Short mmCIF file of C-alpha atoms in Angstrom, two decimals:
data_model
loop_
_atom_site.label_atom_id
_atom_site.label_comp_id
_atom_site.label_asym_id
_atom_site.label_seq_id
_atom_site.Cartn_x
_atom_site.Cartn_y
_atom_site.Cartn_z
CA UNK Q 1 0.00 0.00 0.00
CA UNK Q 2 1.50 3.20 -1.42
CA UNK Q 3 -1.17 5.79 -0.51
CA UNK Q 4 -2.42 8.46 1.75
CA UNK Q 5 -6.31 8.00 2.07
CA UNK Q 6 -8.32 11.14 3.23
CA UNK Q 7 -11.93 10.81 4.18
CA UNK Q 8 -14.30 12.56 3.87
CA UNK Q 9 -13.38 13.92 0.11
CA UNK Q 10 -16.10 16.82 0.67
CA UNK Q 11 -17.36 18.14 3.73
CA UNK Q 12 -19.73 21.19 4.06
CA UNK Q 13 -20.00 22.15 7.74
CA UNK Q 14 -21.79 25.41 9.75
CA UNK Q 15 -19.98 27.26 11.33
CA UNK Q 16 -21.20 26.08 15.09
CA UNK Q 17 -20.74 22.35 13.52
CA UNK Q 18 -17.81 20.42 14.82
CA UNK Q 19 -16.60 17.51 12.20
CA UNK Q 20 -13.24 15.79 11.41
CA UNK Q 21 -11.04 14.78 8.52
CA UNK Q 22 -9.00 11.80 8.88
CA UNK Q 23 -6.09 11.09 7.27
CA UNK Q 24 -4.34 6.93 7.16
CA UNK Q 25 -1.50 5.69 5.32
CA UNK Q 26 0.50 1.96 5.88
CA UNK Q 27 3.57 3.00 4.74
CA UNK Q 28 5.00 2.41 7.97
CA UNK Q 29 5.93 6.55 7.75
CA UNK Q 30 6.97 8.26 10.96
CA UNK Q 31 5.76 11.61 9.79
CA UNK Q 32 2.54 13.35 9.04
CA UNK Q 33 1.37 16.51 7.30
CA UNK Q 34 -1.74 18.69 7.48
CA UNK Q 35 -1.72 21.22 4.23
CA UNK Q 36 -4.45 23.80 3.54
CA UNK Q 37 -4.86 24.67 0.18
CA UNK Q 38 -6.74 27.85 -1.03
CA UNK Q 39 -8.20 28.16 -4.51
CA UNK Q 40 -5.44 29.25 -6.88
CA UNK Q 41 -3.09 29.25 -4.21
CA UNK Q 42 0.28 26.57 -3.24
CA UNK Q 43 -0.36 24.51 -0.29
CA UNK Q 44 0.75 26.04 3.25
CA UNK Q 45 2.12 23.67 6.03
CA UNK Q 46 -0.20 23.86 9.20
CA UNK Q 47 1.08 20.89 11.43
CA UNK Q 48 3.74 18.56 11.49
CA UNK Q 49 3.51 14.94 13.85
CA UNK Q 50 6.71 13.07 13.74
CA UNK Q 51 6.62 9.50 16.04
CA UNK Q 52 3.04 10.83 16.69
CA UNK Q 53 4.13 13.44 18.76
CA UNK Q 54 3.28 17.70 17.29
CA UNK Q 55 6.45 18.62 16.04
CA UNK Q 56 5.14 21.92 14.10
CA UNK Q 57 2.17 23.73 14.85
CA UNK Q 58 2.77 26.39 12.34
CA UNK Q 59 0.51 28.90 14.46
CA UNK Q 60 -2.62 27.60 13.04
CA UNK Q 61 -5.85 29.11 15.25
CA UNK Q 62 -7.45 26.55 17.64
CA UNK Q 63 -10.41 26.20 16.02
CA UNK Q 64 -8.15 23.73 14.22
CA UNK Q 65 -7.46 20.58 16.40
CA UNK Q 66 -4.92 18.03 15.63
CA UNK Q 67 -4.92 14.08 17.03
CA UNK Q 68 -2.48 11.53 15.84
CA UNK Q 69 -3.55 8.13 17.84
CA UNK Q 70 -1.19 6.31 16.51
CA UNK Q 71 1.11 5.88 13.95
CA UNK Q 72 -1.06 5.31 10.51
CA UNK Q 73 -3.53 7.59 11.33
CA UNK Q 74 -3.38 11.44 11.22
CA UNK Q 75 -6.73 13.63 12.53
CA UNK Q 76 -8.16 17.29 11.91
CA UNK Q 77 -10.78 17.86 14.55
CA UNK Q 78 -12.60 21.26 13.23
CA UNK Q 79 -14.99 23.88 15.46
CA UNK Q 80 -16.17 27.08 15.22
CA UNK Q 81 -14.70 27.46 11.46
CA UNK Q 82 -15.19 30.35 9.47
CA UNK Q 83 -16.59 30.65 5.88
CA UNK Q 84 -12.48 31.85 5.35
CA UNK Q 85 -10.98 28.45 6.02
CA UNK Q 86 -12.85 27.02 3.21
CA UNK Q 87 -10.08 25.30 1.41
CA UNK Q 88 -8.33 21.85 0.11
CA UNK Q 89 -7.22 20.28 3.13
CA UNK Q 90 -4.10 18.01 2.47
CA UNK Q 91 -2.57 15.20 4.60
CA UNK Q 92 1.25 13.87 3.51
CA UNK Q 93 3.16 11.67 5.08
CA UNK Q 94 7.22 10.49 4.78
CA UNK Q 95 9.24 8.31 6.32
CA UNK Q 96 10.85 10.71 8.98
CA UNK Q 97 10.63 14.33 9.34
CA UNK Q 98 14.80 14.40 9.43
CA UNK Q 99 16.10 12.39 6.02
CA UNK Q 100 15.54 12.98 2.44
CA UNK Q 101 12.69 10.73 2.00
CA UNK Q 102 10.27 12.61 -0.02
CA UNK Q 103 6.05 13.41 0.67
CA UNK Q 104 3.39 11.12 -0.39
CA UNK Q 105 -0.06 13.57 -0.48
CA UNK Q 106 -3.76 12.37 0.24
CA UNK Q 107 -6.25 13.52 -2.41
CA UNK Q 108 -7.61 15.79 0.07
CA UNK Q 109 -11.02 16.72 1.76
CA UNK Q 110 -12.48 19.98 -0.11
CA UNK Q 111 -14.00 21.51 2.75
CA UNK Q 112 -16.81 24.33 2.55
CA UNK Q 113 -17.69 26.41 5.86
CA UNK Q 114 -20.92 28.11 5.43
CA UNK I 1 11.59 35.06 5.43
CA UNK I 2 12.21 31.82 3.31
CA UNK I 3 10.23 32.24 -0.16
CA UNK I 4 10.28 30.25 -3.16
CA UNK I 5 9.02 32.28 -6.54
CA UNK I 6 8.11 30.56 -9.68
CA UNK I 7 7.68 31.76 -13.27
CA UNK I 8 5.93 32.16 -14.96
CA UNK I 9 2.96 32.16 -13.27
CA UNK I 10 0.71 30.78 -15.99
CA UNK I 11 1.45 29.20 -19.71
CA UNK I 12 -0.18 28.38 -22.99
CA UNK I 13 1.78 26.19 -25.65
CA UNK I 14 0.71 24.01 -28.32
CA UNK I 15 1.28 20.38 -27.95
CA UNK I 16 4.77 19.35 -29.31
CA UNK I 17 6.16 22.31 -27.91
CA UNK I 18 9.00 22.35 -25.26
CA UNK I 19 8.97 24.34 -21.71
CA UNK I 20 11.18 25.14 -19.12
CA UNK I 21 9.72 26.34 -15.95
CA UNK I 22 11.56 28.34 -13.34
CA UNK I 23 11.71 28.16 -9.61
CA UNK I 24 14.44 30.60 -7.34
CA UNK I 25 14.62 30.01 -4.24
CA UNK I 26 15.69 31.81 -1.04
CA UNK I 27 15.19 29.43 1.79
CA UNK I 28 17.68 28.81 5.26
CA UNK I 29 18.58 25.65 6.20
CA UNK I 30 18.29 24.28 2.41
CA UNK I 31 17.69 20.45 2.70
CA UNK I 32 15.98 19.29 -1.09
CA UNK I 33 13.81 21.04 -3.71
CA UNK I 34 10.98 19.30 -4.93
CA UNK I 35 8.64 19.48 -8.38
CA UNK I 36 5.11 18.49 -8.39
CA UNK I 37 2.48 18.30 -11.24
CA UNK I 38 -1.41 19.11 -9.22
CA UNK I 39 -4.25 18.54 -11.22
CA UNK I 40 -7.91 18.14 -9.44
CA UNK I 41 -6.72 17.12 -6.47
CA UNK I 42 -3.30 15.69 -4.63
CA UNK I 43 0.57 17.07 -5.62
CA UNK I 44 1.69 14.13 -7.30
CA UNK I 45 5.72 13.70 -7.05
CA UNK I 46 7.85 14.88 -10.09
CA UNK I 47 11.58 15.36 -8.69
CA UNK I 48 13.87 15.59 -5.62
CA UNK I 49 16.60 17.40 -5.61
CA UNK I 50 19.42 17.40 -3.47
CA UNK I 51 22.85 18.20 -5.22
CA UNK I 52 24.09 20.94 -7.81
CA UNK I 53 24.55 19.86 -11.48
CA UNK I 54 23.18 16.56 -11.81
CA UNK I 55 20.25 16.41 -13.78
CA UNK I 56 16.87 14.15 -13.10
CA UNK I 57 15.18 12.77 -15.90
CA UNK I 58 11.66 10.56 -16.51
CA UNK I 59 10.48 10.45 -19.49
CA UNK I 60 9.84 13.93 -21.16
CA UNK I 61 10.43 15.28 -18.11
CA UNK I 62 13.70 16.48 -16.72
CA UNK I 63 15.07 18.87 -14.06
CA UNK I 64 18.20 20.44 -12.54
CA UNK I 65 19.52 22.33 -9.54
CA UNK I 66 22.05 24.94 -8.77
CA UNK I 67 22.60 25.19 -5.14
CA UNK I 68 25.46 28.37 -6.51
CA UNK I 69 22.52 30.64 -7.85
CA UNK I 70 19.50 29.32 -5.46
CA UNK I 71 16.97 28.20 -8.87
CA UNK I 72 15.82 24.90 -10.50
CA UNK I 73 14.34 24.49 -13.80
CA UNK I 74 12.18 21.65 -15.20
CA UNK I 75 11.42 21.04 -18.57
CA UNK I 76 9.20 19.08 -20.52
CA UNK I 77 9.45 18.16 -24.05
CA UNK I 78 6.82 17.31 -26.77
CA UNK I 79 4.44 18.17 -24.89
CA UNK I 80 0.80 16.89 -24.50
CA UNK I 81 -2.36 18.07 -23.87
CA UNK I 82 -2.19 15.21 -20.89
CA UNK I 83 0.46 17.73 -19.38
CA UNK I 84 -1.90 20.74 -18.37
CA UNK I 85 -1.49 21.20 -14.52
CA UNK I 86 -0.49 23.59 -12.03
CA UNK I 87 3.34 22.41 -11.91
CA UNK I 88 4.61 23.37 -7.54
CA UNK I 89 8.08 23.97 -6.94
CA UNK I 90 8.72 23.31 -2.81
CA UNK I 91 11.94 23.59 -0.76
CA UNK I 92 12.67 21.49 2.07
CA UNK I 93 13.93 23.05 5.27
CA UNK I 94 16.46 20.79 7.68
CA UNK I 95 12.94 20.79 9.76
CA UNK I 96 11.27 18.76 7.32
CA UNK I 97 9.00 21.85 6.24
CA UNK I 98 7.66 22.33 2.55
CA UNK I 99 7.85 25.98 1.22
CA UNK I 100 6.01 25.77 -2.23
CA UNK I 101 6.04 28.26 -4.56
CA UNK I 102 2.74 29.94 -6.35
CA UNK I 103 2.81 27.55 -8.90
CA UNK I 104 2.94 27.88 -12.76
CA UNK I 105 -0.11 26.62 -14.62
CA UNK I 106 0.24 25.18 -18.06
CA UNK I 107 -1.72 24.75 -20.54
CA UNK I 108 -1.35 22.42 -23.17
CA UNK I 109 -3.65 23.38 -26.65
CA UNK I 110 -4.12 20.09 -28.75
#
């Protein structure tokens, strides 16, 4: 298994709703990526988990809430959102956040906050 | 501030054509750059490189590095209408962080 599987691949939320993405690879990778992509725009590192422990929280607001319970699996727990952080939400993964190992990217979860 | 720029920013050529796209660089703690081609969806790995000089190649596809004047090109020859995409240029910190660049979209006319 080569991949990085995101689910849901669209979610529309309120902005009082609380919802997750979820992110899962079996790569046996030590490192995992949350990207948020805006329309038009490159994809912009948010957090970093490396032996699932946080190792960059690239002062991201706190609506946005991430869980890595173990090793394979990568989480995005989402409150309070605003219409703003409507984007393409990204999860990567490599083999360790330290070597020259390369990014394998989800699909994504197109998210819309209205 | 680390900030990769790409040009140009957008592209139309005619399938058979050749293109070079451009990606400078000014990042610290330089560990790789990286080219991927995004279509609908997920970045999907092009090239990593690490070292000045030595040039990657697959397929019609090839790029280059030089670590001297902080820039990487790729090009793509005989091009296809199967190559439109919004091609992303990232650099690699030592902290395992991707800086990507705007992005230059081609667009391949049949």
């Amino acid at each position: 298994d080569t991949e990085v599987t995101q689910t849901p691949k669209h979610l529309v939320m309120g902005m009082t709703n609380k919802k997750s993405l979820k992110c899962e690879q079996h790569m046996g990778h030590r490192a995992m990526y949350w990207y948020k992509q805006k329309a038009k725009k490159p994809p912009e590192l948010m957090f970093v988990y490396s032996y699932e422990k946080l190792s960059i929280n690239e002062s991201v607001p706190s609506r946005f809430s991430p869980e890595c319970p173990n090793s394979s699996l990568l989480n995005l727990h989402l409150h309070a959102l605003q219409p703003e952080d409507s984007a393409l939400y990204l999860c990567a993964s490599s083999q360790d956040q330290w070597g020259l190992y390369g990014y394998t990217f989800g699909s994504g979860t197109r998210l819309t906050v209205v | 501030e680390d900030k990769v720029v790409q040009s140009p920013l957008s592209l139309v050529v005619h399938e058979g054509d050749t293109v070079t796209l451009n990606c400078s660089y000014e990042v610290t703690n330089f560990r790789s750059l990286l080219w991927y081609k995004q279509e609908k969806k997920a970045p999907t790995f092009l090239f990593m490189l690490t070292s000045s000089g030595i040039e990657k190649k697959s397929g019609r596809l090839s790029s280059i590095l030089d670590k001297k004047e902080l820039f990487s090109i790729l090009n793509i020859t005989a091009t296809q209408t199967g190559d439109s995409a919004v091609y992303l240029c990232a650099v690699e910190n030592q902290g395992g962080k991707l800086i990507f660049g705007q992005g230059t979209e081609l667009s391949v006319k049949p």
